[in-house]
Amino acid sequence: MTTDVRLSVNGVRHRLAVDDDELLLTTLRRLGHTSVREGCGVGACGACTVLADGRSVSSCLARTVRYDAVPVTTADGLPDGDDVVEEFVAARAMQCGYCIPGFVMMSHELLAENPVPTREQIAAHLEGNICRCGTYQEICAAVAATSARRQERARGDERRPA
Ligand code: FES
Ligand code: FES
């Protein structure tokens, strides 16, 4: 059976018919969002992570019909100059890069919930994501650097005359 869904991806609305068991991962890639990667396909690696209403979702486990009218954000929908992405690049937090979109989306979720996470909190939040290239130290450093950058910017905003 198919169902008509209204998908909102990175602020763009789509209306499409999907099989009731179609996975969000499949639909997003069908729409051209190839930053959404399939790794394990069973919810164990985090490569397919997207944000739905700001919360991380393993799109390889999610059925598209459940995301009717829910705003979805993928890594390729982040704006140019996204601070998390810039800090990942600065920290050289990738080798092959396959896992990185998932880590970036998880990092955005964490920093929205907890703007100043400890190293332990960063590691705990990202522990469901797997990087086969083993760049965990650099990834954690990138998240910490993004947090520091946001704090610095906030302090600058406070000092600036209104
Ligand atoms: S592909 Fe979805 S968690 Fe691994
Ligand atoms: S950078 Fe290669 S899997 Fe993470």
CSV table of C-alpha atoms and ligand atoms in Angstrom, one decimal:
chain,number,residue,atom,x,y,z
A,1,MET,CA,0.0,0.0,0.0
A,2,THR,CA,1.2,3.5,-0.7
A,3,THR,CA,0.4,6.7,1.2
A,4,ASP,CA,0.7,10.4,0.2
A,5,VAL,CA,3.1,12.2,2.5
A,6,ARG,CA,4.2,15.8,2.8
A,7,LEU,CA,7.8,15.7,3.6
A,8,SER,CA,9.7,18.9,4.7
A,9,VAL,CA,13.4,18.4,4.1
A,10,ASN,CA,15.8,21.3,4.8
A,11,GLY,CA,12.9,23.7,4.5
A,12,VAL,CA,11.7,22.4,1.1
A,13,ARG,CA,8.3,20.8,0.9
A,14,HIS,CA,7.7,17.6,-1.1
A,15,ARG,CA,4.5,15.8,-1.7
A,16,LEU,CA,5.1,12.2,-2.7
A,17,ALA,CA,3.6,8.7,-2.6
A,18,VAL,CA,5.6,6.2,-0.6
A,19,ASP,CA,5.1,2.6,0.2
A,20,ASP,CA,4.0,2.2,3.8
A,21,ASP,CA,7.2,0.3,4.6
A,22,GLU,CA,9.6,2.7,2.8
A,23,LEU,CA,12.4,3.8,5.0
A,24,LEU,CA,13.2,7.4,5.5
A,25,LEU,CA,16.8,6.7,4.4
A,26,THR,CA,15.5,5.4,1.0
A,27,THR,CA,13.2,8.4,0.6
A,28,LEU,CA,15.8,11.0,1.4
A,29,ARG,CA,18.3,9.5,-0.9
A,30,ARG,CA,15.6,9.2,-3.6
A,31,LEU,CA,15.2,13.0,-3.1
A,32,GLY,CA,18.9,13.5,-3.7
A,33,HIS,CA,20.0,13.8,-0.1
A,34,THR,CA,23.1,11.6,-0.5
A,35,SER,CA,24.7,12.9,2.7
A,36,VAL,CA,22.3,10.4,4.4
A,37,ARG,CA,24.4,7.3,4.3
A,38,GLU,CA,23.6,3.7,4.7
A,39,GLY,CA,26.1,1.9,6.9
A,40,CYS,CA,24.8,-1.0,9.0
A,41,GLY,CA,21.1,-0.7,8.0
A,42,VAL,CA,20.1,-1.9,11.5
A,43,GLY,CA,20.4,1.2,13.7
A,44,ALA,CA,23.9,0.4,15.0
A,45,CYS,CA,26.3,2.8,13.3
A,46,GLY,CA,24.7,6.3,13.1
A,47,ALA,CA,25.8,6.9,9.5
A,48,CYS,CA,22.1,7.5,8.4
A,49,THR,CA,21.3,10.0,11.2
A,50,VAL,CA,19.1,13.0,10.4
A,51,LEU,CA,17.3,15.4,12.7
A,52,ALA,CA,13.5,15.3,12.8
A,53,ASP,CA,12.1,18.3,14.6
A,54,GLY,CA,15.6,18.7,16.0
A,55,ARG,CA,15.9,15.1,17.4
A,56,SER,CA,18.2,12.6,16.0
A,57,VAL,CA,16.7,9.7,14.1
A,58,SER,CA,18.3,6.6,12.5
A,59,SER,CA,16.7,7.0,9.1
A,60,CYS,CA,17.5,3.3,8.3
A,61,LEU,CA,14.9,2.3,11.0
A,62,ALA,CA,12.3,5.0,10.4
A,63,ARG,CA,9.4,4.6,8.1
A,64,THR,CA,8.8,7.7,6.0
A,65,VAL,CA,5.0,7.7,6.6
A,66,ARG,CA,5.7,8.6,10.2
A,67,TYR,CA,7.4,11.8,9.2
A,68,ASP,CA,4.5,13.4,7.4
A,69,ALA,CA,4.8,17.2,8.0
A,70,VAL,CA,7.7,16.7,10.4
A,71,PRO,CA,10.7,19.1,9.5
A,72,VAL,CA,13.7,16.9,8.6
A,73,THR,CA,17.2,18.3,8.4
A,74,THR,CA,20.1,16.5,6.7
A,75,ALA,CA,23.7,17.3,6.7
A,76,ASP,CA,23.6,18.6,3.1
A,77,GLY,CA,20.9,21.1,4.2
A,78,LEU,CA,23.2,22.8,6.7
A,79,PRO,CA,24.1,26.4,5.6
A,80,ASP,CA,27.5,27.3,4.2
A,81,GLY,CA,29.7,28.3,7.1
A,82,ASP,CA,28.0,25.9,9.4
A,83,ASP,CA,30.1,26.1,12.6
A,84,VAL,CA,30.1,22.3,13.4
A,85,VAL,CA,31.2,21.5,9.8
A,86,GLU,CA,33.9,24.2,9.9
A,87,GLU,CA,35.3,22.8,13.2
A,88,PHE,CA,35.2,19.2,11.9
A,89,VAL,CA,37.3,20.4,8.9
A,90,ALA,CA,39.7,22.4,11.2
A,91,ALA,CA,40.2,19.4,13.5
A,92,ARG,CA,40.7,17.1,10.5
A,93,ALA,CA,38.0,14.9,11.9
A,94,MET,CA,37.6,12.8,8.9
A,95,GLN,CA,39.4,10.4,6.7
A,96,CYS,CA,37.1,8.7,4.2
A,97,GLY,CA,34.2,10.9,5.5
A,98,TYR,CA,31.5,8.3,5.2
A,99,CYS,CA,30.4,8.5,8.8
A,100,ILE,CA,30.8,12.3,9.1
A,101,PRO,CA,27.3,13.5,8.2
A,102,GLY,CA,25.9,11.4,11.0
A,103,PHE,CA,28.4,12.7,13.5
A,104,VAL,CA,27.7,16.3,12.4
A,105,MET,CA,24.0,15.9,13.0
A,106,MET,CA,24.5,14.2,16.3
A,107,SER,CA,26.8,17.1,17.3
A,108,HIS,CA,24.2,19.7,16.4
A,109,GLU,CA,21.7,17.8,18.5
A,110,LEU,CA,24.0,17.7,21.5
A,111,LEU,CA,25.0,21.4,21.3
A,112,ALA,CA,21.4,22.5,21.0
A,113,GLU,CA,20.6,20.5,24.2
A,114,ASN,CA,23.8,21.2,26.1
A,115,PRO,CA,25.8,24.1,24.7
A,116,VAL,CA,28.9,23.4,27.0
A,117,PRO,CA,29.3,19.7,27.1
A,118,THR,CA,32.2,18.0,28.9
A,119,ARG,CA,34.4,15.6,27.0
A,120,GLU,CA,32.6,12.8,28.7
A,121,GLN,CA,29.2,14.1,27.6
A,122,ILE,CA,30.4,14.5,24.0
A,123,ALA,CA,31.7,11.0,24.0
A,124,ALA,CA,28.5,9.6,25.6
A,125,HIS,CA,26.3,11.5,23.1
A,126,LEU,CA,28.3,10.2,20.1
A,127,GLU,CA,28.8,6.6,21.3
A,128,GLY,CA,26.2,5.2,19.0
A,129,ASN,CA,28.1,6.5,16.0
A,130,ILE,CA,30.8,4.4,14.5
A,131,CYS,CA,33.8,5.7,12.6
A,132,ARG,CA,35.7,2.9,10.9
A,133,CYS,CA,38.7,5.2,10.3
A,134,GLY,CA,38.9,5.8,14.1
A,135,THR,CA,38.9,9.6,14.1
A,136,TYR,CA,37.0,9.8,17.5
A,137,GLN,CA,39.6,12.0,19.2
A,138,GLU,CA,39.4,14.6,16.4
A,139,ILE,CA,35.6,14.4,16.3
A,140,CYS,CA,35.3,15.1,20.0
A,141,ALA,CA,37.8,17.9,19.7
A,142,ALA,CA,35.7,19.4,16.9
A,143,VAL,CA,32.6,19.4,19.0
A,144,ALA,CA,34.4,21.0,21.9
A,145,ALA,CA,35.8,23.6,19.6
A,146,THR,CA,32.3,24.4,18.2
A,147,SER,CA,31.1,24.9,21.8
A,148,ALA,CA,34.0,27.2,22.6
A,149,ARG,CA,33.5,29.2,19.4
A,150,ARG,CA,29.8,29.7,20.3
A,151,GLN,CA,30.6,30.8,23.8
A,152,GLU,CA,33.2,33.2,22.4
A,153,ARG,CA,30.6,34.6,20.0
A,154,ALA,CA,28.1,35.0,22.8
A,155,ARG,CA,30.6,36.9,24.9
A,156,GLY,CA,31.3,39.2,22.0
A,157,ASP,CA,27.6,39.8,21.5
A,158,GLU,CA,27.2,40.7,25.2
A,159,ARG,CA,30.1,43.2,25.0
A,160,ARG,CA,28.8,44.9,21.8
A,161,PRO,CA,26.7,48.1,22.6
A,162,ALA,CA,23.0,47.7,21.9
B,1,FES,S1,22.7,2.8,8.6
B,1,FES,FE1,21.3,3.5,10.1
B,1,FES,S2,22.3,3.2,12.0
B,1,FES,FE2,23.7,2.3,10.5
B,2,FES,S1,36.1,9.0,8.6
B,2,FES,FE1,36.0,7.1,7.6
B,2,FES,S2,34.4,6.0,8.7
B,2,FES,FE2,34.6,7.9,9.8
